[in-house]
GROMACS .gro file of C-alpha atoms in nm:
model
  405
    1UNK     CA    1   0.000   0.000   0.000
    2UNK     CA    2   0.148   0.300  -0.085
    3UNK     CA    3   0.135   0.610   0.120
    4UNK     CA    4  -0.121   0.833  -0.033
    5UNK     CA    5  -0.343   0.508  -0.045
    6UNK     CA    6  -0.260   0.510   0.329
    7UNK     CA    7  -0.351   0.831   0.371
    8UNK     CA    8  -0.670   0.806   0.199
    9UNK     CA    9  -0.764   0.523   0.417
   10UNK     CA   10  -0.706   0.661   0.682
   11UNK     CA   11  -0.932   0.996   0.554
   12UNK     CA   12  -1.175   0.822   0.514
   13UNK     CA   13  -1.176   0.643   0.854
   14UNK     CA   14  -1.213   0.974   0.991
   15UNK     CA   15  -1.476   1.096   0.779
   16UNK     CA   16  -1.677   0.756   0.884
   17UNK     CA   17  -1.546   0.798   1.237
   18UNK     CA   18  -1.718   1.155   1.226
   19UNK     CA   19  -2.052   1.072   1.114
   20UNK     CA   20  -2.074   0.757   1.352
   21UNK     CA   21  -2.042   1.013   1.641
   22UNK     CA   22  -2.285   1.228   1.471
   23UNK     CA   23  -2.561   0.989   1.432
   24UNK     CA   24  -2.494   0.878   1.816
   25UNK     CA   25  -2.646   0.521   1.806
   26UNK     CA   26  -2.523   0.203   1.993
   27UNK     CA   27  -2.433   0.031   1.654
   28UNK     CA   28  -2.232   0.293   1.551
   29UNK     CA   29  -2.046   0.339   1.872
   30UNK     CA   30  -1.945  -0.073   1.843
   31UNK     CA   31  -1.810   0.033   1.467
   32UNK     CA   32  -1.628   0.311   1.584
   33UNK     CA   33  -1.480   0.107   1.891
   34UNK     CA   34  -1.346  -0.161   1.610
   35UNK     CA   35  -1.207   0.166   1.427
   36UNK     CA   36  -1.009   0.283   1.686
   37UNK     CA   37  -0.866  -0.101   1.754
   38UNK     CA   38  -0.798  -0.153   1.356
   39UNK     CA   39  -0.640   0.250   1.378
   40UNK     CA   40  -0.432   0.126   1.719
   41UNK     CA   41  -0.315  -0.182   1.561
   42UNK     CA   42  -0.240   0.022   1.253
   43UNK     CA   43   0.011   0.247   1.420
   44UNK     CA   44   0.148  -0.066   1.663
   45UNK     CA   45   0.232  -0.204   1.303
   46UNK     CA   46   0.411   0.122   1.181
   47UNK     CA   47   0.586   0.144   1.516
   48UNK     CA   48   0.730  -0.188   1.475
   49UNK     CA   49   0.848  -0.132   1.109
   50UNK     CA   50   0.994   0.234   1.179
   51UNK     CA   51   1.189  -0.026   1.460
   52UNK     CA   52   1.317  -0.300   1.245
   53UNK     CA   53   1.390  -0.011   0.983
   54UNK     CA   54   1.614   0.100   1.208
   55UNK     CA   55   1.766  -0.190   1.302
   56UNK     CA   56   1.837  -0.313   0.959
   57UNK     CA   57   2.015   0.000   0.896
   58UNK     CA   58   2.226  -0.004   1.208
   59UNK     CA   59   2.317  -0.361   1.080
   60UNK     CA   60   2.395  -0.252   0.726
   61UNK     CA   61   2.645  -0.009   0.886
   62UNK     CA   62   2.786  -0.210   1.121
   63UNK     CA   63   2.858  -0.465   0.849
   64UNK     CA   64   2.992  -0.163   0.609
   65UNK     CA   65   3.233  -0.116   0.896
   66UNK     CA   66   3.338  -0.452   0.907
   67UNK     CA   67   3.381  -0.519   0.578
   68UNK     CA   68   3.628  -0.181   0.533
   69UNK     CA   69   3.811  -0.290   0.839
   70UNK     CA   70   3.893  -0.624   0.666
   71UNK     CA   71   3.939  -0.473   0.351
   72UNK     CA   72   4.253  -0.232   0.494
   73UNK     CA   73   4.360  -0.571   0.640
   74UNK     CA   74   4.350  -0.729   0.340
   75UNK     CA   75   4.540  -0.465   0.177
   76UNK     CA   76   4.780  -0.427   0.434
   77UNK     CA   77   4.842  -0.841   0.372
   78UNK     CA   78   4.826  -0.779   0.040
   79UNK     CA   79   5.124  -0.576   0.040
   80UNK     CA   80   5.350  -0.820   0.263
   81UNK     CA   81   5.301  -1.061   0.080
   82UNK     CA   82   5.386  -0.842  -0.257
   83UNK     CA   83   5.713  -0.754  -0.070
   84UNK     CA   84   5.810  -1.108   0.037
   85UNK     CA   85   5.758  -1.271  -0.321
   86UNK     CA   86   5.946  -0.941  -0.441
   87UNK     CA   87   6.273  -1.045  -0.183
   88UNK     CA   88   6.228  -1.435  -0.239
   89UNK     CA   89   6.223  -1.325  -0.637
   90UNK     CA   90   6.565  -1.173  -0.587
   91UNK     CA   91   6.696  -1.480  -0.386
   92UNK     CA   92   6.580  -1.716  -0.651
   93UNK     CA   93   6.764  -1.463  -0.932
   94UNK     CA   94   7.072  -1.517  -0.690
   95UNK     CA   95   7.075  -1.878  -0.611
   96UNK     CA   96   7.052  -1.887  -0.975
   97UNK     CA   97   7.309  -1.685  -1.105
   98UNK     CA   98   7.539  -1.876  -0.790
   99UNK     CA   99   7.423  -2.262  -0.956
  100UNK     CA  100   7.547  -2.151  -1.260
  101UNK     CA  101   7.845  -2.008  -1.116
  102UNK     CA  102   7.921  -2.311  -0.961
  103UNK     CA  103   7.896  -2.539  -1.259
  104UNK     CA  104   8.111  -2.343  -1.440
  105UNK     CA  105   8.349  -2.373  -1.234
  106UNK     CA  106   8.342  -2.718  -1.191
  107UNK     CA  107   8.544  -2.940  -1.449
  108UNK     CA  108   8.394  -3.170  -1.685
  109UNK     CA  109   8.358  -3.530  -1.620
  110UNK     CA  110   8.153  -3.665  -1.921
  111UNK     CA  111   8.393  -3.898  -2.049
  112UNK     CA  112   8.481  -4.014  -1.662
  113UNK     CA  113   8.211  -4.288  -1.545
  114UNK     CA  114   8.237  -4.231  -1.144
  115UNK     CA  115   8.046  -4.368  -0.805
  116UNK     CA  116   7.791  -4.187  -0.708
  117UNK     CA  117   7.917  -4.178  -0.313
  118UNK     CA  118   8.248  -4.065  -0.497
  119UNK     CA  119   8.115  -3.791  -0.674
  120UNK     CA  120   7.911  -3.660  -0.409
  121UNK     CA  121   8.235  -3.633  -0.215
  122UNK     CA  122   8.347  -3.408  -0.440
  123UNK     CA  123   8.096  -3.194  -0.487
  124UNK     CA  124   8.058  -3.102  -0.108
  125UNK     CA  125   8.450  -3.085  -0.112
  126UNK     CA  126   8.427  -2.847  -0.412
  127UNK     CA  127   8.133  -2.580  -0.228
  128UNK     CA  128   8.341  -2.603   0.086
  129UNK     CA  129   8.676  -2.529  -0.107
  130UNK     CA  130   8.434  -2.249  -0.257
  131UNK     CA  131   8.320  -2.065   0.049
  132UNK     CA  132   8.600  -2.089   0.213
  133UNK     CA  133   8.968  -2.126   0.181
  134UNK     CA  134   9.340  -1.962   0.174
  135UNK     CA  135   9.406  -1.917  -0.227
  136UNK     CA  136   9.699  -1.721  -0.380
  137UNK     CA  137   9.547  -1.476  -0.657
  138UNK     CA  138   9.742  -1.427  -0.936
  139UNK     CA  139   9.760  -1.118  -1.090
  140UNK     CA  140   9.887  -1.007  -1.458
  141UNK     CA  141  10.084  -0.662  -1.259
  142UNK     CA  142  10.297  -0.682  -0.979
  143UNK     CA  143  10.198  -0.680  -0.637
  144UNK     CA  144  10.477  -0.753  -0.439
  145UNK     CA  145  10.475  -0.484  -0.194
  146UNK     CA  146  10.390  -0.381   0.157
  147UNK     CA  147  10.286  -0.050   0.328
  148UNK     CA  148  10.595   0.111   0.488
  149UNK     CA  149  10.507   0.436   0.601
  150UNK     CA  150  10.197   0.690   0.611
  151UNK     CA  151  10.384   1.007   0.542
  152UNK     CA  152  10.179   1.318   0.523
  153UNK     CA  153   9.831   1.494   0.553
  154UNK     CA  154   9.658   1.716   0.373
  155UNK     CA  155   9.307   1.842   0.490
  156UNK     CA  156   9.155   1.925   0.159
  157UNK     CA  157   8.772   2.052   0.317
  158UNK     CA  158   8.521   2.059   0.603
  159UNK     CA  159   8.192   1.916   0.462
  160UNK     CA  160   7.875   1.739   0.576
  161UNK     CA  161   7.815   1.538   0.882
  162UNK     CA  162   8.097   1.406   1.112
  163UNK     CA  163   8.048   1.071   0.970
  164UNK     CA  164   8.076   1.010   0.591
  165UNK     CA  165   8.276   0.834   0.325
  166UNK     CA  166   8.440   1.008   0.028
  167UNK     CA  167   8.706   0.854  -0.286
  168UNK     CA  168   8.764   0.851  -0.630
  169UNK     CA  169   8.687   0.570  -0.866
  170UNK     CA  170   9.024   0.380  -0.890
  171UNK     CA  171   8.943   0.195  -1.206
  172UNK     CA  172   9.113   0.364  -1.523
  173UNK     CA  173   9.250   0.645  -1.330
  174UNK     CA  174   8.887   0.843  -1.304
  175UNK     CA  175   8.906   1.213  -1.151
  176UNK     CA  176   8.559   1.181  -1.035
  177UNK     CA  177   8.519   1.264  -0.648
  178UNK     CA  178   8.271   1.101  -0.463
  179UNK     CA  179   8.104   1.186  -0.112
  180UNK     CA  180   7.849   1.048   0.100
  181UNK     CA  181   7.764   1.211   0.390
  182UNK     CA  182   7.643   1.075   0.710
  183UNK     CA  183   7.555   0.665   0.807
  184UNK     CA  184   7.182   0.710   0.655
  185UNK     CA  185   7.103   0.902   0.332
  186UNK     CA  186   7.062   0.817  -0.037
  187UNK     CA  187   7.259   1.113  -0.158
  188UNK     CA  188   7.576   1.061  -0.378
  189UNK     CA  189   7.750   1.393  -0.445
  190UNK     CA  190   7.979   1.378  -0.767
  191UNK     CA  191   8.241   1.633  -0.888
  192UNK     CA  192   8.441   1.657  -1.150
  193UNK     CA  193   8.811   1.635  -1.013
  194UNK     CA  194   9.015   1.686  -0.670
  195UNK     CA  195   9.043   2.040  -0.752
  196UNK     CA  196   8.711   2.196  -0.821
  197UNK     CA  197   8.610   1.992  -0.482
  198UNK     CA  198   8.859   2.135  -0.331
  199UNK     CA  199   8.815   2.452  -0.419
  200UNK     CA  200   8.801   2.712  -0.171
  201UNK     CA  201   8.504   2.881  -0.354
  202UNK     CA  202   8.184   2.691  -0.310
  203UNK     CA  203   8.158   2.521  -0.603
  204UNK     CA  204   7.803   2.302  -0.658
  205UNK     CA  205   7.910   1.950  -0.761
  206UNK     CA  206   7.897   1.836  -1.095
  207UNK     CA  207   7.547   1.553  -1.030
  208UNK     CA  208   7.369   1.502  -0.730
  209UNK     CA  209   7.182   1.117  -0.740
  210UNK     CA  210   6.944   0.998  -0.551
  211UNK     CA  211   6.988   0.612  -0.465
  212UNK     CA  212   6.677   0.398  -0.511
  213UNK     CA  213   6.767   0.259  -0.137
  214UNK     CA  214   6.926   0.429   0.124
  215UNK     CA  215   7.288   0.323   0.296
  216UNK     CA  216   7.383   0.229   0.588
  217UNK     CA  217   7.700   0.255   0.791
  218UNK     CA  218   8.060   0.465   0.579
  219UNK     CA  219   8.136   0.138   0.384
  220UNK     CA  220   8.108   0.199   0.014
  221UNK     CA  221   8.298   0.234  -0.290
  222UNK     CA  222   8.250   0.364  -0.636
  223UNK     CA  223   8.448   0.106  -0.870
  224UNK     CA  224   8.441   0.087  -1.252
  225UNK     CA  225   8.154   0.389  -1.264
  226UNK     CA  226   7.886   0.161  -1.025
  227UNK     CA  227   7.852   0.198  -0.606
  228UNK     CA  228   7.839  -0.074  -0.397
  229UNK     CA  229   7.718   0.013  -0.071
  230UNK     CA  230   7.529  -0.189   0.229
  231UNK     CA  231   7.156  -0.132   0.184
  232UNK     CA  232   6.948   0.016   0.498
  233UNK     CA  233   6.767  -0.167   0.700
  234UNK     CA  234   6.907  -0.517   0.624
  235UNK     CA  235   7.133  -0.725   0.785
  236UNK     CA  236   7.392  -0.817   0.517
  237UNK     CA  237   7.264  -0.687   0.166
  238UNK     CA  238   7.553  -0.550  -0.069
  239UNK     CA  239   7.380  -0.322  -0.347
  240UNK     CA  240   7.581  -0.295  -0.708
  241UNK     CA  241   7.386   0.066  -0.880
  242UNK     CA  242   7.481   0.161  -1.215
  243UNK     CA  243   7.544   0.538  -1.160
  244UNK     CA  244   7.506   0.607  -1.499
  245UNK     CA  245   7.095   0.540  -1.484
  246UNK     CA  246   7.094   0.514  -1.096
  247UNK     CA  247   6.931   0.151  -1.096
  248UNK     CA  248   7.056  -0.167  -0.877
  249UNK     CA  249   7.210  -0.381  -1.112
  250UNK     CA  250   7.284  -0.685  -0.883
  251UNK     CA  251   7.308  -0.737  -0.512
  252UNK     CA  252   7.405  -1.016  -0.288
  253UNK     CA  253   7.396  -1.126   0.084
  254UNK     CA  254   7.697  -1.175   0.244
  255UNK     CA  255   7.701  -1.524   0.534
  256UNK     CA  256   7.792  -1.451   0.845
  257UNK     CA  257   7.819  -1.047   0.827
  258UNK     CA  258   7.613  -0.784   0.953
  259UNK     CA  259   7.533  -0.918   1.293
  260UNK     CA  260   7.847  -0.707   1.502
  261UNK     CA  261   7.993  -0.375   1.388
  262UNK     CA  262   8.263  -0.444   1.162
  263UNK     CA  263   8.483  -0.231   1.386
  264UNK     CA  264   8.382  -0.139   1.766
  265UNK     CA  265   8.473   0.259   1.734
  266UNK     CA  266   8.246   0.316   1.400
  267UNK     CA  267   7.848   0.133   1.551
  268UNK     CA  268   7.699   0.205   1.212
  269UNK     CA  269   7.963   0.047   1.001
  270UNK     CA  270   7.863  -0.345   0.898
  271UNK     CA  271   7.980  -0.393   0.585
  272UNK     CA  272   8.312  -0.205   0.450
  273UNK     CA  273   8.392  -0.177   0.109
  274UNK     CA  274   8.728  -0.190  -0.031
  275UNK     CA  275   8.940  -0.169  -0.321
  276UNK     CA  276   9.315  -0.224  -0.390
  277UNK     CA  277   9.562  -0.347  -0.693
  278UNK     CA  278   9.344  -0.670  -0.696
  279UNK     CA  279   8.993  -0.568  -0.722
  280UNK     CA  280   8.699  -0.553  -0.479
  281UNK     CA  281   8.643  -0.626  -0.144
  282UNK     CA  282   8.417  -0.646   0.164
  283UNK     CA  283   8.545  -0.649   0.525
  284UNK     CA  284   8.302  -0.776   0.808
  285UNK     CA  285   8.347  -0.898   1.188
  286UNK     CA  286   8.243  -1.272   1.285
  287UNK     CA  287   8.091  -1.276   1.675
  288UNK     CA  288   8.123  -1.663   1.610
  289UNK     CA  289   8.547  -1.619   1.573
  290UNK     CA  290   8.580  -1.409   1.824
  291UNK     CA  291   8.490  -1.055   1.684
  292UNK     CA  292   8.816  -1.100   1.445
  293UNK     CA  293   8.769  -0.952   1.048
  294UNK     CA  294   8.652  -1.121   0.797
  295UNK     CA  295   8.841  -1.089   0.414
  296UNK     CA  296   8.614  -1.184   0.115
  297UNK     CA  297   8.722  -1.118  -0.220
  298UNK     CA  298   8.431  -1.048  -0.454
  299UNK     CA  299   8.383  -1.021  -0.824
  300UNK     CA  300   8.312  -0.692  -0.954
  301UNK     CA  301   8.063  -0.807  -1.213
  302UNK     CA  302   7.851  -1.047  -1.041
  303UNK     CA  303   7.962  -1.020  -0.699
  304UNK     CA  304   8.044  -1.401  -0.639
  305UNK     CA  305   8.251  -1.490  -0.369
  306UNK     CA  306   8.620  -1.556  -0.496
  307UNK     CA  307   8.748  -1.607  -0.146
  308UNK     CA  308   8.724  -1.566   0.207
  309UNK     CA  309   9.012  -1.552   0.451
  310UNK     CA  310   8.934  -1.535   0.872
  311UNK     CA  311   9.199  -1.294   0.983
  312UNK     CA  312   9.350  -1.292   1.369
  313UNK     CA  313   9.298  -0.904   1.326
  314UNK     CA  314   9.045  -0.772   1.632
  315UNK     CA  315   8.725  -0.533   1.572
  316UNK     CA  316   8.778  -0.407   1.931
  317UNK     CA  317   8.927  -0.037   1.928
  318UNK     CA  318   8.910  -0.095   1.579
  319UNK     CA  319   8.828   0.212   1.386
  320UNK     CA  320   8.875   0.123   0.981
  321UNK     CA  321   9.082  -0.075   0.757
  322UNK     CA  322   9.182  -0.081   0.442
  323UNK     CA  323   9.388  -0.317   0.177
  324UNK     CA  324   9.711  -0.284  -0.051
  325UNK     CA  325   9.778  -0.540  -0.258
  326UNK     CA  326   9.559  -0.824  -0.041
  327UNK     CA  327   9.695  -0.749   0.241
  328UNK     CA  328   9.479  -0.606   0.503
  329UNK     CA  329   9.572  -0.291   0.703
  330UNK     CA  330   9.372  -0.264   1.047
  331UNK     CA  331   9.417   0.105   1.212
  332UNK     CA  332   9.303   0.121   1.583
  333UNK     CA  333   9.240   0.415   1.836
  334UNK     CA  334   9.055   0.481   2.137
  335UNK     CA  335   8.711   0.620   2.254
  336UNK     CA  336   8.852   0.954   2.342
  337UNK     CA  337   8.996   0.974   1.994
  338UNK     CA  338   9.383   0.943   2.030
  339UNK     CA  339   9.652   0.885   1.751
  340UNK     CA  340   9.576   0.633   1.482
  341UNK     CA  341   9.758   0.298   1.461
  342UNK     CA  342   9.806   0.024   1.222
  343UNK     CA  343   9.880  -0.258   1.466
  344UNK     CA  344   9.740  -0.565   1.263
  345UNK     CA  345   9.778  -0.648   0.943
  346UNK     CA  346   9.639  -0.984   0.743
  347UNK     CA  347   9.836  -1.058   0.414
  348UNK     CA  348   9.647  -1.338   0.174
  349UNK     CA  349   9.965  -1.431   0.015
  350UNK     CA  350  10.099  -1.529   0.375
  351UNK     CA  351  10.460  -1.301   0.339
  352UNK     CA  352  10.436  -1.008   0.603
  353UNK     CA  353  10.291  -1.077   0.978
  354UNK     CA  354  10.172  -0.899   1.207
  355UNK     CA  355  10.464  -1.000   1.474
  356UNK     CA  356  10.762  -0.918   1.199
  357UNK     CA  357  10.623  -0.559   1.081
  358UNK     CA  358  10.626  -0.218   1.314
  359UNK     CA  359  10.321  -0.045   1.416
  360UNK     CA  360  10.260   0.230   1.142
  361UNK     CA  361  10.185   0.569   1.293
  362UNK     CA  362   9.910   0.813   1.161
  363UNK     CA  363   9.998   1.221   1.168
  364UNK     CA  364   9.822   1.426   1.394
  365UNK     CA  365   9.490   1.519   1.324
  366UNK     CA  366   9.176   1.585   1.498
  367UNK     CA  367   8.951   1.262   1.633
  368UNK     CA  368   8.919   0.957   1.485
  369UNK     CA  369   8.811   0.872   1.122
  370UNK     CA  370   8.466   0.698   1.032
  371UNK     CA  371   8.594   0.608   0.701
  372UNK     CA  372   8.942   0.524   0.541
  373UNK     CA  373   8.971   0.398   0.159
  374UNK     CA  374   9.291   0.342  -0.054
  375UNK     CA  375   9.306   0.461  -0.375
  376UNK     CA  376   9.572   0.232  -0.548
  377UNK     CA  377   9.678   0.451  -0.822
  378UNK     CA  378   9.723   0.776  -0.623
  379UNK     CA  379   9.865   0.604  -0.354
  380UNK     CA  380   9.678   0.742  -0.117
  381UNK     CA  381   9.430   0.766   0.191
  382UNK     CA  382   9.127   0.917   0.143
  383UNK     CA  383   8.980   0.961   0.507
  384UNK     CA  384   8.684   1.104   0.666
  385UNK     CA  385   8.773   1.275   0.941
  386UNK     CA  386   8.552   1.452   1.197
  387UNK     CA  387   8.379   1.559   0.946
  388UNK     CA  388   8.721   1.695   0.779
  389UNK     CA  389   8.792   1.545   0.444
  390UNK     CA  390   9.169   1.444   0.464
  391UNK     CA  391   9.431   1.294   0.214
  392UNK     CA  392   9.702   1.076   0.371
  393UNK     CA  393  10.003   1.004   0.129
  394UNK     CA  394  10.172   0.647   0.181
  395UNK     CA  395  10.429   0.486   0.064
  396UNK     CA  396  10.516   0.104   0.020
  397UNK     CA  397  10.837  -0.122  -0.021
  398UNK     CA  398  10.868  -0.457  -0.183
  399UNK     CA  399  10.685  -0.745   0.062
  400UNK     CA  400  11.040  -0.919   0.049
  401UNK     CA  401  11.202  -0.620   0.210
  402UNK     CA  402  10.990  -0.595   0.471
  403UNK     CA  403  10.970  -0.936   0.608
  404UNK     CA  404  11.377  -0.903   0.603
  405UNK     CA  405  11.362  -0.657   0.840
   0.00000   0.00000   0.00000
């Protein structure tokens, strides 16, 4: 019934309801009694579906809210589980491109007809050989030499944040200058040579890049035109970015690393990034062998694992490192920032110790460095130093020479 049908109805109740009481007599007083009872039933009726109306509609709303809550859930889920097939993606591209790496580095045995106990044997004794072990690398230059002496400083600026990491690209003799400033940014300052850096007038660099991740920690290294850095917020992640587009081009994680500081005086530091007359490396501490470094030797273009060496050089007091020639240069200081040290060294070739060379004394400067990188065709130190950017010129004998002494 619709509501002006209602409405008529209920008109012309009234109008019968009104002439009942005018004509007064009993009959009509019994219809107008069932009136009012049909009328008061009538409105119980509309009372009662005004009521469910309402609740139907508190209901609906209730369920509405329900359904949005579980909706932002869903999209909240939705986007985990994007990420995780994302970072299970990248693992499967990197187990990959390591199964491959593996079998090509395994000989060929398809004319040799072996046991299969025999040839699992080897297998596992291949991997472990892999991972790790104490290799000579040979090298088409010569490498025969040692550092002797860290001769002079040069403070070439005050820029950025006390903590930072700046270098050149060693690879082809690049001018390019490279900073990072800070333990947690994704901004890579480049400029064109030494000198306009330098320069006393403020001159803007040459490209500012934003990283697609941020870094963590003073660690990286521009090498052959791409950075490799340690990626924020993850435990052992080494990212490879073409600085020529500014996309990640590979990455890898590193076993074992990332768990202490790779040196006790620099917290943020996990991973540190290296680069001598042999190519590139990473430099880590192991809680599991008692805080000592960690030497792995990585390819450039795929960043396999070459080789890793366990050192008897300590994180504690530690406060960088950096490598000539594969040997491993450990400088230590204190927490009140005193004179820096090279009191351990770790040579891969197994020439120079530790016990046979003197400890190698630092000049003067101001408090202790949060980042030191060789360049190996300057011959130099490029060091970050209380927020100072300093130059430290060495100079190296033959290996031979100094193990003589």
């Amino acid at each position: 019934m619709s509501d002006r049908e209602f409405f008529v109805l209920l008109l012309c109740v009234f109008v019968s309801v009104s002439s009942v009481k005018s004509q007064g007599s009993p009959q009509d007083a019994f219809i107008l009694q069932y009136l009012e009872r049909r009328l008061a039933q009538i409105e119980e009726r509309l009372n009662q579906c005004e009521q469910n109306t309402l609740s139907v509609t508190q209901k609906t709303y209730d369920v509405s809210s329900e359904m949005r809550g579980h909706l932002s859930t869903l999209n909240v889920l939705r986007s985990e589980v994007r990420s995780q097939l994302e970072s299970i993606s990248t693992r499967v591209e990197r187990v990959e491109r390591e199964l491959e790496y593996l079998e090509n580095k395994m000989p060929a045995q398809s004319d040799i007809e072996m046991e299969e106990a025999l040839l699992e044997q080897q297998i596992k004794a291949a991997e472990l050989d892999q991972l790790k072990r104490k290799a000579k690398i040979n090298v088409e230059n010569d490498c025969n030499v040692a550092l002797s002496e860290i001769k002079s400083l040069k403070i070439m600026k005050k820029m950025g944040d006390n903590a930072g990491s700046w270098f050149k690209d060693p690879f082809l003799g690049s001018a390019k200058v490279y900073l990072l400033s800070g333990v947690r940014n994704n901004t890579l300052l480049e400029y064109g040579s030494l000198q306009s850096f330098s320069d006393r007038i403020a001159v803007p660099p040459v490209k500012v890049s934003r990283l697609p991740f941020s870094w963590q920690g003073t660690g990286h290294m521009v090498y052959n035109g791409f950075l490799y850095y340690h990626k924020a917020d993850t435990l052992n992640q080494i990212l490879k970015v073409d600085l020529s587009n500014g996309t990640v081009v590979d990455s890898t994680l590193l076993p074992g690393a990332g768990r202490i500081p790779v040196y006790s005086l620099n917290t943020n530091t996990y991973l540190d990034m290296a680069v001598d007359e042999l190519g590139l490396w990473v430099i880590h501490a192991d809680p599991e062998y008692g805080g000592n470094l960690v030497l792995t030797k990585l390819d450039k273009g795929n960043l396999a694992f070459e080789s890793i060496w366990d050192t008897q050089c300590k994180s504690h007091d530690a406060e960088g490192a950096f490598i000539i020639c594969g040997t491993l240069y450990v400088v230590y200081n204190t927490h009140y920032g005193g004179r820096s040290t090279v009191q351990c060294l770790y040579d891969i070739h197994d020439t120079i110790h530790s016990s046979e060379s003197p400890v190698l004394f630092f000049p003067k400067r101001y408090t202790s460095h949060s980042s030191i990188h060789y360049h190996p065709g300057d011959k130099q130190l490029y060091a970050w130093d209380d927020g100072y950017q300093t130059i430290y010129q060495v100079e190296t004998t033959a290996s031979d020479q100094i193990t003589a002494e």
